[in-house]
PDB file of C-alpha atoms and ligand atoms in Angstrom:
ATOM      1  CA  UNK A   1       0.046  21.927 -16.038  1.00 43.00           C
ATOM      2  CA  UNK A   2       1.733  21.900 -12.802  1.00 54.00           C
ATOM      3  CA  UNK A   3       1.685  18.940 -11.078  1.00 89.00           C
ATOM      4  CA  UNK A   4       3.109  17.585  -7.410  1.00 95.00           C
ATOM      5  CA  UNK A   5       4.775  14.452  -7.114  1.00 97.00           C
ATOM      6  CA  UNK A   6       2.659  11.106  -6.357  1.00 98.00           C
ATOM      7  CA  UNK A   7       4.861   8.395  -4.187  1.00 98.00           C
ATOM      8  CA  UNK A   8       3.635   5.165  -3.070  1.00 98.00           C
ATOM      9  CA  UNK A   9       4.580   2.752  -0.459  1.00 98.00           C
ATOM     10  CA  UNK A  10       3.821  -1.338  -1.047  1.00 98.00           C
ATOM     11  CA  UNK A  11       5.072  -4.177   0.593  1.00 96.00           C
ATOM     12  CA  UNK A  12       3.638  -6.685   2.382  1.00 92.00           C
ATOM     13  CA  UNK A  13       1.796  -7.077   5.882  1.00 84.00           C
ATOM     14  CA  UNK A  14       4.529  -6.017   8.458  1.00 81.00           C
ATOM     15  CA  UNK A  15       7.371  -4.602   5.889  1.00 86.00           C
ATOM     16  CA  UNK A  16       7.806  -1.982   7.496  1.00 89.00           C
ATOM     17  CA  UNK A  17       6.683   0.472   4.655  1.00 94.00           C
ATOM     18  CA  UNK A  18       4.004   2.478   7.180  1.00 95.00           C
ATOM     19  CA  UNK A  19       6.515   3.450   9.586  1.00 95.00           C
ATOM     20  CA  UNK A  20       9.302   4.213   6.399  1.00 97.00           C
ATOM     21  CA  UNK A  21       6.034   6.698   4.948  1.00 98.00           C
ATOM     22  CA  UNK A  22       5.853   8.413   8.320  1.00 98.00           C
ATOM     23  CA  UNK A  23       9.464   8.794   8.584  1.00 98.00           C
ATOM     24  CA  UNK A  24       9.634  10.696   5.191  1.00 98.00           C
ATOM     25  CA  UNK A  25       6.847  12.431   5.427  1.00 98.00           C
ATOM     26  CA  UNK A  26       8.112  13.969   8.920  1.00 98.00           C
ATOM     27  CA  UNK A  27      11.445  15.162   6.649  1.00 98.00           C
ATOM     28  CA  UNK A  28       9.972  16.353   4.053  1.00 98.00           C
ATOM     29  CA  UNK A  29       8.182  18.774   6.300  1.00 98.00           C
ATOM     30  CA  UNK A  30      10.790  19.645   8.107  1.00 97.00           C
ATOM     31  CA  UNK A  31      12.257  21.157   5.020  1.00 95.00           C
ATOM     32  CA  UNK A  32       8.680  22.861   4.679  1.00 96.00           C
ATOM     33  CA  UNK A  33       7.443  21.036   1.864  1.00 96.00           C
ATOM     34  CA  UNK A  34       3.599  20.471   1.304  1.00 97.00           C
ATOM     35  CA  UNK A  35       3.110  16.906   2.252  1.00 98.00           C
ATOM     36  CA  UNK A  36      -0.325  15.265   2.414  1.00 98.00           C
ATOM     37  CA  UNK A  37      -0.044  11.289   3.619  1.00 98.00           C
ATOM     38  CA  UNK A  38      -2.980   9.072   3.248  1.00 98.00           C
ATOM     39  CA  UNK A  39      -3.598   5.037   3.497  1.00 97.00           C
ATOM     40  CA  UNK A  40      -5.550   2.576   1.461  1.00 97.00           C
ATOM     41  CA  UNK A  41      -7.971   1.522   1.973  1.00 96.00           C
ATOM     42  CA  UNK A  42      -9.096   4.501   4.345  1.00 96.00           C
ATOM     43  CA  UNK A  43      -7.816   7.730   3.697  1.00 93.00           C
ATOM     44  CA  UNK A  44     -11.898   9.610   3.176  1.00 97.00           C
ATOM     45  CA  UNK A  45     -14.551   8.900   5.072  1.00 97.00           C
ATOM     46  CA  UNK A  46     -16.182   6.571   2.773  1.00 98.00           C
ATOM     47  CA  UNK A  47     -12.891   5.015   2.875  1.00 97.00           C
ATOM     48  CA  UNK A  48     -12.914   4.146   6.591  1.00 96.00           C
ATOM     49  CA  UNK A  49     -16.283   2.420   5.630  1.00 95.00           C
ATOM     50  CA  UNK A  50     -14.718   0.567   3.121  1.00 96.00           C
ATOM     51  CA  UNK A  51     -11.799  -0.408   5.281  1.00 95.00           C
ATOM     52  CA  UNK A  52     -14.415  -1.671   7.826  1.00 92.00           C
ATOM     53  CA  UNK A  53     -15.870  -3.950   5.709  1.00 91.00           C
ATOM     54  CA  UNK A  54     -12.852  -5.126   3.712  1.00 91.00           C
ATOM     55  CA  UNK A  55     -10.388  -5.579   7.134  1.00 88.00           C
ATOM     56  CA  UNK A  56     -12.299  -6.568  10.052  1.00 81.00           C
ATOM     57  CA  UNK A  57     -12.066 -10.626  10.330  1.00 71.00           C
ATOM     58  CA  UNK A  58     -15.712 -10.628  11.808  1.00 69.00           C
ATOM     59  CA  UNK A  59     -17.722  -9.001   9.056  1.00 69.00           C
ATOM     60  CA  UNK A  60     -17.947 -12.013   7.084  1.00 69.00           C
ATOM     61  CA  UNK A  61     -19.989 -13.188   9.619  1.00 65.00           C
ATOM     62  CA  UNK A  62     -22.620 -10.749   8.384  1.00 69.00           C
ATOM     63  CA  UNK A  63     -21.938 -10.372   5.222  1.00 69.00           C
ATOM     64  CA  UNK A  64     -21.048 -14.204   3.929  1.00 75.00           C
ATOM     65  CA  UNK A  65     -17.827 -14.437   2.387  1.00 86.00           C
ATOM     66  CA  UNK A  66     -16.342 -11.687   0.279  1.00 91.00           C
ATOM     67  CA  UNK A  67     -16.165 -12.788  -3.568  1.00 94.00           C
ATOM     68  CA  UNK A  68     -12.653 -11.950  -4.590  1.00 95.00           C
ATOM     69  CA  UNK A  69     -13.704  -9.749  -6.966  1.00 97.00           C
ATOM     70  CA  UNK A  70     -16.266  -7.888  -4.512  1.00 95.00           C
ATOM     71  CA  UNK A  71     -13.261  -7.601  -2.095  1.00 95.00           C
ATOM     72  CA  UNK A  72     -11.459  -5.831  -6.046  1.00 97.00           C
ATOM     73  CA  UNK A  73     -14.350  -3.842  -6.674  1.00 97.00           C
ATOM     74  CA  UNK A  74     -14.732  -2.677  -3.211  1.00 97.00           C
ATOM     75  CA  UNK A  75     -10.740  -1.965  -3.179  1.00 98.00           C
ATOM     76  CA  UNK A  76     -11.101   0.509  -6.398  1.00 98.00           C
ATOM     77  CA  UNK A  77     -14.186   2.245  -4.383  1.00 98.00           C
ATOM     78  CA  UNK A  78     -11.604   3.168  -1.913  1.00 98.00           C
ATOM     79  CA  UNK A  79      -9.555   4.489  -4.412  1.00 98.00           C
ATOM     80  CA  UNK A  80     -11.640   6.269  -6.592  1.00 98.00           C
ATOM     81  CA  UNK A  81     -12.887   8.553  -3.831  1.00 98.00           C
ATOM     82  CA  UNK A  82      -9.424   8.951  -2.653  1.00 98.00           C
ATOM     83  CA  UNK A  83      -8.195  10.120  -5.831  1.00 98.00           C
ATOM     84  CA  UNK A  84     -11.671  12.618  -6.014  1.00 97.00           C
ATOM     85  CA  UNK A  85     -11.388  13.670  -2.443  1.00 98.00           C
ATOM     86  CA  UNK A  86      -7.740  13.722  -1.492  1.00 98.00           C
ATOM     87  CA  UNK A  87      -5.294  12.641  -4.242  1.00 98.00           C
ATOM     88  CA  UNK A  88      -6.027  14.789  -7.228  1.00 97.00           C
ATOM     89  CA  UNK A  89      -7.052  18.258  -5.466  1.00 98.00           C
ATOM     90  CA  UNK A  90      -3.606  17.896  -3.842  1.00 98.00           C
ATOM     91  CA  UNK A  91      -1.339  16.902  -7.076  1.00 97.00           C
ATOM     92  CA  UNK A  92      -3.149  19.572  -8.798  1.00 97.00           C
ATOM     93  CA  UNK A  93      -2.325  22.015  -5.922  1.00 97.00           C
ATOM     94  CA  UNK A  94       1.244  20.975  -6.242  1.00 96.00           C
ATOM     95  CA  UNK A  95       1.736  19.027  -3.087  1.00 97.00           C
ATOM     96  CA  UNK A  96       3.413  15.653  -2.556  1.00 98.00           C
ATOM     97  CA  UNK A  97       1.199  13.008  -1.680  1.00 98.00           C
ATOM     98  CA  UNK A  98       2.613   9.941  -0.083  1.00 98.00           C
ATOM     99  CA  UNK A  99       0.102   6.680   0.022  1.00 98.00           C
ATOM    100  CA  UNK A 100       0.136   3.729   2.205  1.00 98.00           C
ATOM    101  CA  UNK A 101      -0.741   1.696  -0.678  1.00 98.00           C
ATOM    102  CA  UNK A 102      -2.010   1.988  -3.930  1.00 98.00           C
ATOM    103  CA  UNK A 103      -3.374   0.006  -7.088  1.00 98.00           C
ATOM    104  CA  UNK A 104       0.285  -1.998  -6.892  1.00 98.00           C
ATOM    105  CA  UNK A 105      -1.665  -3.863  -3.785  1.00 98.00           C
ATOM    106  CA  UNK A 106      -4.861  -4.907  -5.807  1.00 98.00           C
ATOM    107  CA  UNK A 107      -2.628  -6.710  -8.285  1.00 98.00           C
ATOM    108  CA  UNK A 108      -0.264  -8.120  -5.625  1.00 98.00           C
ATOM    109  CA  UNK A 109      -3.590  -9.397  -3.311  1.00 96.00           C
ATOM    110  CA  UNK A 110      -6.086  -9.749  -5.323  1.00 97.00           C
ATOM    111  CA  UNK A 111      -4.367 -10.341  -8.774  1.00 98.00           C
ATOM    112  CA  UNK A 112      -1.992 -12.648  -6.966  1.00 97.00           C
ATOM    113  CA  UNK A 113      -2.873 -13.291  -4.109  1.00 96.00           C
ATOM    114  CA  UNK A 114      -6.700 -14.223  -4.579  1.00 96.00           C
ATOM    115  CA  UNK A 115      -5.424 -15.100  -8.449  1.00 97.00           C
ATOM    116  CA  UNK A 116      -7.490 -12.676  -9.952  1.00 98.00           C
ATOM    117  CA  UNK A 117      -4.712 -12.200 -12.670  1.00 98.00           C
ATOM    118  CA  UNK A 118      -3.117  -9.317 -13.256  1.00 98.00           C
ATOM    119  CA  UNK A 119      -4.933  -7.782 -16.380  1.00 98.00           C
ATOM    120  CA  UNK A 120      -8.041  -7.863 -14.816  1.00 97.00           C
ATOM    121  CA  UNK A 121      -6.785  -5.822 -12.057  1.00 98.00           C
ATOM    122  CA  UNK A 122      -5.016  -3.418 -14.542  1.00 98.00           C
ATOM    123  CA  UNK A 123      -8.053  -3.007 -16.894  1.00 98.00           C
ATOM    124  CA  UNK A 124     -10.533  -1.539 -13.682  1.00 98.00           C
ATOM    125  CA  UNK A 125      -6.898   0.239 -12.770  1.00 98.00           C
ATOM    126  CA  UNK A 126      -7.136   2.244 -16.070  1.00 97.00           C
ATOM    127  CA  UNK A 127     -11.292   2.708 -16.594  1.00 97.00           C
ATOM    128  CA  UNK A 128     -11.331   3.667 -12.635  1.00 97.00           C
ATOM    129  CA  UNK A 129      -8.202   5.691 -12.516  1.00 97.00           C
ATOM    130  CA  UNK A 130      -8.041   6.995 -15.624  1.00 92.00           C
ATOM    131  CA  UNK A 131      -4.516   5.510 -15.373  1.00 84.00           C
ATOM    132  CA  UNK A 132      -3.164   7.777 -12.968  1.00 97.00           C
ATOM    133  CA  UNK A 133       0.096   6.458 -12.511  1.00 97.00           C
ATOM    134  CA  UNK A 134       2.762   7.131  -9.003  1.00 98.00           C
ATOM    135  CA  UNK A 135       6.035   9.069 -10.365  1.00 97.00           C
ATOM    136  CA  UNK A 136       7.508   6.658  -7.738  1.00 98.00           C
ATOM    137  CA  UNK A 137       6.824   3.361  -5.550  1.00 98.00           C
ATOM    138  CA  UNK A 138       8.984   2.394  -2.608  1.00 98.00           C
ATOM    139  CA  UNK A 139       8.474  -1.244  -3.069  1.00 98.00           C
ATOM    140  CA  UNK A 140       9.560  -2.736   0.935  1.00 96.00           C
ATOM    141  CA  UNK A 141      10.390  -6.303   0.355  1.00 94.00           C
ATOM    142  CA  UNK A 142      12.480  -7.806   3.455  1.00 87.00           C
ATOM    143  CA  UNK A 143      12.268 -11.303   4.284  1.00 83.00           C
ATOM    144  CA  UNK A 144       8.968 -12.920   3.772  1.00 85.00           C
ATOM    145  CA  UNK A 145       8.893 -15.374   6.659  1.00 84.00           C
ATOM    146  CA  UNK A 146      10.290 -12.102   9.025  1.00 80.00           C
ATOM    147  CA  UNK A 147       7.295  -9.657   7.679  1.00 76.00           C
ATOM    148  CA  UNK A 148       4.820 -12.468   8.220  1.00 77.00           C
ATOM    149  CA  UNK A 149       5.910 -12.813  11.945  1.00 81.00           C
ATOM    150  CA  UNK A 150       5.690  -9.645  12.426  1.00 77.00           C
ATOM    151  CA  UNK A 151       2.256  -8.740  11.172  1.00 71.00           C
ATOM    152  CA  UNK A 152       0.841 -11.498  12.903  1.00 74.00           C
ATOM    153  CA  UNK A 153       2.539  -9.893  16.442  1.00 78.00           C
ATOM    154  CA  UNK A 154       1.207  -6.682  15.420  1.00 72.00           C
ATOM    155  CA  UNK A 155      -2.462  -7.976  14.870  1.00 67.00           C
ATOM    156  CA  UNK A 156      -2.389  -9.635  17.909  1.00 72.00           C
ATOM    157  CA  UNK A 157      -1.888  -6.687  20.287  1.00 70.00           C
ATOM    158  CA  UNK A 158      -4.255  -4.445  18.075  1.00 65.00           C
ATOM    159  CA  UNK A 159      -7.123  -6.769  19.147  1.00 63.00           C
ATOM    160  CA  UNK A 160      -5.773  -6.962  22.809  1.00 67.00           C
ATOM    161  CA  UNK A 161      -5.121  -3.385  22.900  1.00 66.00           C
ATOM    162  CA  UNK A 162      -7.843  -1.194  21.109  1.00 62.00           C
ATOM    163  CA  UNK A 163     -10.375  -4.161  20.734  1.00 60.00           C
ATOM    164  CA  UNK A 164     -10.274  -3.446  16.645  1.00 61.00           C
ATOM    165  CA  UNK A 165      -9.810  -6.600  14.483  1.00 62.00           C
ATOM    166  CA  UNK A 166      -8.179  -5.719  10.782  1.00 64.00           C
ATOM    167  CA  UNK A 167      -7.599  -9.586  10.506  1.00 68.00           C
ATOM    168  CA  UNK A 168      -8.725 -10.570   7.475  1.00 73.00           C
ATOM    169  CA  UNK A 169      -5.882 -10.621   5.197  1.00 74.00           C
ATOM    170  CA  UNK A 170      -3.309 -11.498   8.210  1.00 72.00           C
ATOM    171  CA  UNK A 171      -5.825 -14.997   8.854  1.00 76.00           C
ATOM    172  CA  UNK A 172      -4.204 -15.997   5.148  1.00 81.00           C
ATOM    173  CA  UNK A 173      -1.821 -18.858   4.988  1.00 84.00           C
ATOM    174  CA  UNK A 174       1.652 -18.538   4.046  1.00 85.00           C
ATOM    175  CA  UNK A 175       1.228 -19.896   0.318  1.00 91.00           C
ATOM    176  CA  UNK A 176      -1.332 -16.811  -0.271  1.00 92.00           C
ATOM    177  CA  UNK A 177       1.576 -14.159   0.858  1.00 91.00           C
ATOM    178  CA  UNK A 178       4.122 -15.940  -1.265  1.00 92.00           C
ATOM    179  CA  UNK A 179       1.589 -15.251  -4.117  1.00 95.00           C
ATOM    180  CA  UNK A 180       1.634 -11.482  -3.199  1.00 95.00           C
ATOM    181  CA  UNK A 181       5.194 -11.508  -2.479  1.00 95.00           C
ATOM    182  CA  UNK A 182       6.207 -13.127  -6.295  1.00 96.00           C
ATOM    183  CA  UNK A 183       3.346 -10.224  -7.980  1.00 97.00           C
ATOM    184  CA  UNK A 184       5.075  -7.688  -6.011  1.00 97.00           C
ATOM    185  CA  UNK A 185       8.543  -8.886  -7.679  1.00 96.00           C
ATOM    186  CA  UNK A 186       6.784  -8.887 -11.289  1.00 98.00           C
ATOM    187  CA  UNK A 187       5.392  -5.494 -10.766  1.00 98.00           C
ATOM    188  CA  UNK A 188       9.117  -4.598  -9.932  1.00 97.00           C
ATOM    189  CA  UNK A 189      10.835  -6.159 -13.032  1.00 98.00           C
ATOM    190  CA  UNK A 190       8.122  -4.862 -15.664  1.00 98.00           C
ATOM    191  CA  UNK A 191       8.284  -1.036 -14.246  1.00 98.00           C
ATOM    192  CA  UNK A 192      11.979  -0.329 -13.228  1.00 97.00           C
ATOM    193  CA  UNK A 193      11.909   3.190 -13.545  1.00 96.00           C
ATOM    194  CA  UNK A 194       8.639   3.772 -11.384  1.00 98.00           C
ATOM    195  CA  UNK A 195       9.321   1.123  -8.501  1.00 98.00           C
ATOM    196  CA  UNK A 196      12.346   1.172  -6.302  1.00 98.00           C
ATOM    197  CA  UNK A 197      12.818  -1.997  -4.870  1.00 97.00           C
ATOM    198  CA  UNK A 198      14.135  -2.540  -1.057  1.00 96.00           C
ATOM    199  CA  UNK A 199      15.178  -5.964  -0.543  1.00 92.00           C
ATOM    200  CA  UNK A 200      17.208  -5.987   2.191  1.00 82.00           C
ATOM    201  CA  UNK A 201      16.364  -6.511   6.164  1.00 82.00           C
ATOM    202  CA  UNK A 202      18.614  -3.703   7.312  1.00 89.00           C
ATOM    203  CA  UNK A 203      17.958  -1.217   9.971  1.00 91.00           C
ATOM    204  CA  UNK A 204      14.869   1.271  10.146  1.00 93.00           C
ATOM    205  CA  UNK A 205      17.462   3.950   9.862  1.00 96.00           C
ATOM    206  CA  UNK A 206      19.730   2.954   6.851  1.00 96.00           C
ATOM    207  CA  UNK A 207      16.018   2.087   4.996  1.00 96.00           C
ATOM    208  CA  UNK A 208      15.367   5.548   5.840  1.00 97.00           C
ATOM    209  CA  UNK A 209      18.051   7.127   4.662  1.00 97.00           C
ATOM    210  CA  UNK A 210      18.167   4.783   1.305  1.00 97.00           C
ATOM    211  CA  UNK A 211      14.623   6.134   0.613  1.00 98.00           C
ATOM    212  CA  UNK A 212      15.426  10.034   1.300  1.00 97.00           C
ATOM    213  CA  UNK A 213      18.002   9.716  -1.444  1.00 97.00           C
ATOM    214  CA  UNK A 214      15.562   8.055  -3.864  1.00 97.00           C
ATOM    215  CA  UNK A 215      12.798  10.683  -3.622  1.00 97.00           C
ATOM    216  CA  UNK A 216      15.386  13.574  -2.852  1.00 94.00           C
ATOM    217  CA  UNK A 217      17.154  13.161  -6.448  1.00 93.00           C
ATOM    218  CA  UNK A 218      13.770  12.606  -7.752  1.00 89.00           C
ATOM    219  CA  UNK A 219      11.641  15.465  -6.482  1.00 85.00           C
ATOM    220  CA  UNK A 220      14.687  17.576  -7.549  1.00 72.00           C
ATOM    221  CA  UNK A 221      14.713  16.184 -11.438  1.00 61.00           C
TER     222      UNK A 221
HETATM  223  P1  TYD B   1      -3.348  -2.386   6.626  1.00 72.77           P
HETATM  224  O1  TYD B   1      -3.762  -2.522   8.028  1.00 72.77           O
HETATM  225  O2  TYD B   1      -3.303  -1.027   6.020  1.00 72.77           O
HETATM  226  O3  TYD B   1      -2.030  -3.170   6.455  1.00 72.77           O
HETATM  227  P2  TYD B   1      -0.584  -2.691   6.206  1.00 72.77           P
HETATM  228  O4  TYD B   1      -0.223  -1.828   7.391  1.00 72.77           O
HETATM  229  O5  TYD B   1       0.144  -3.956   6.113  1.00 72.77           O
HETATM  230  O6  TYD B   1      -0.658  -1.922   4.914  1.00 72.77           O
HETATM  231  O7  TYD B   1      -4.283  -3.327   5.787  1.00 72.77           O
HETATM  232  C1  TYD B   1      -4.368  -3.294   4.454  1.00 72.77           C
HETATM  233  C2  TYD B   1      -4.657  -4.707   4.011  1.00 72.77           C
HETATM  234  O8  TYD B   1      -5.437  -4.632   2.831  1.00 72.77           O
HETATM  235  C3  TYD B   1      -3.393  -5.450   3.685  1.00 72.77           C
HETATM  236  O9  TYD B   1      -3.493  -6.768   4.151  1.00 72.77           O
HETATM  237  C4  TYD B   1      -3.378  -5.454   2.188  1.00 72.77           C
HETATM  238  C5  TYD B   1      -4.824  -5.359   1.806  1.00 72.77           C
HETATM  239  N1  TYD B   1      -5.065  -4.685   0.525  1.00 72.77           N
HETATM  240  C6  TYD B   1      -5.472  -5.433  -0.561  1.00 72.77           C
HETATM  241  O10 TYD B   1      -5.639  -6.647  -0.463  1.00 72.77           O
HETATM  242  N2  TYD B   1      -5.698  -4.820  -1.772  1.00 72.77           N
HETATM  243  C7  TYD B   1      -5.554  -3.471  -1.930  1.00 72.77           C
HETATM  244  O11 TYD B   1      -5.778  -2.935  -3.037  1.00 72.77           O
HETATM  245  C8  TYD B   1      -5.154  -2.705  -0.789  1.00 72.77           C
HETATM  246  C9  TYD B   1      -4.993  -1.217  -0.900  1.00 72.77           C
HETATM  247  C10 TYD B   1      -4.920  -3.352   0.417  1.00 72.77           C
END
């Protein structure tokens, strides 16, 4: 069966991975390859529901607290109508699909960071998923303390500016991200060959051009 190529981006809050994803995705068209981008959660229109309730810092006043595992539960939602709607029709069609996040995020936040553990997180993964797998994950992980302070600037002028409020994770102390931040480094040493690794804080630019050559030698193989 033919088959496109499925690349994730992960990282933490203010890594820089959305603006790296837009970056490729603008090159990859240029050289008139079929490119379809989406984020989780979002990405459908069930999704943008989902991302409503999962992001915005004010619907716990409505709701009560999320249970961690609602917050997992509601996570996979997202992702299993992404995968029906948007992810699978386009793989099948032979497209690359770049995602702002995938299944690598529930076991970094919620396995980690909520300490879930990661085998729950892998076991809905594979009954959800059907263990579809990315060929390859751009794994952004600068500086902790730097992407923290940069999120949190971020969030702030998104409230002053378009009055939306996608707080809820970026309200989380520091010892929470340096849960996420040490799952995201297991995830890298147990699955080498799928996730690339970016450590470094250098420019936008040379990031850019490190992750062109990663997918460029792998779309080609
Ligand atoms: P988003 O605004 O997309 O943040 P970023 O630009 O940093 O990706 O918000 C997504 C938030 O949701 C982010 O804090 C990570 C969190 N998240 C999870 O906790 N689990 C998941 O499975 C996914 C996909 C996201």
């Amino acid at each position: 069966m033919s088959r496109g190529t499925f690349i994730t981006f992960e990282g933490l809050d203010g890594s820089g991975k959305t603006t790296q994803l837009n970056r490729l995705a603008a090159h990859l068209r240029a050289q008139g390859r079929d490119v379809v981008t989406l984020r989780q959660p979002g990405g459908t229109a069930l999704g943008d529901r989902i991302r409503g309730i999962l992001l915005d810092s004010r619907s716990e006043a409505s709701t009560g607290a999320i249970a961690p595992i609602a917050e997992l539960a509601l996570m996979f939602a997202d992702r299993a109508q992404a995968i029906a709607e948007v992810i699978s029709p386009a793989l099948e069609t032979n497209k690359i699909v770049l995602c702002d996040r995938f299944t690598d995020s529930s076991e970094a936040y919620q396995g980690g960071g909520r300490q879930l553990g990661s085998e729950q997180v892998l076991a809905i993964h594979q009954a959800v998923c059907g263990g579809l797998l990315p060929d390859l994950t751009i794994l952004l992980l600068p500086d902790l303390a730097a992407s923290l302070a940069r999120a949190r600037r971020r969030n702030q002028r998104h409230v002053q500016q378009a009055g939306t409020d996608e707080n809820r994770f970026e309200r989380e102390g520091d010892v929470f991200y340096q849960r996420v931040y040490h799952a995201y480094e297991e995830i890298a040493a147990r699955e080498p060959h799928r996730v690339e690794a970016i450590r470094d804080d250098a420019s936008i630019e040379a990031i850019e051009a490190r992750i062109r050559g990663i997918v460029e030698a792998r779309i080609e193989n």
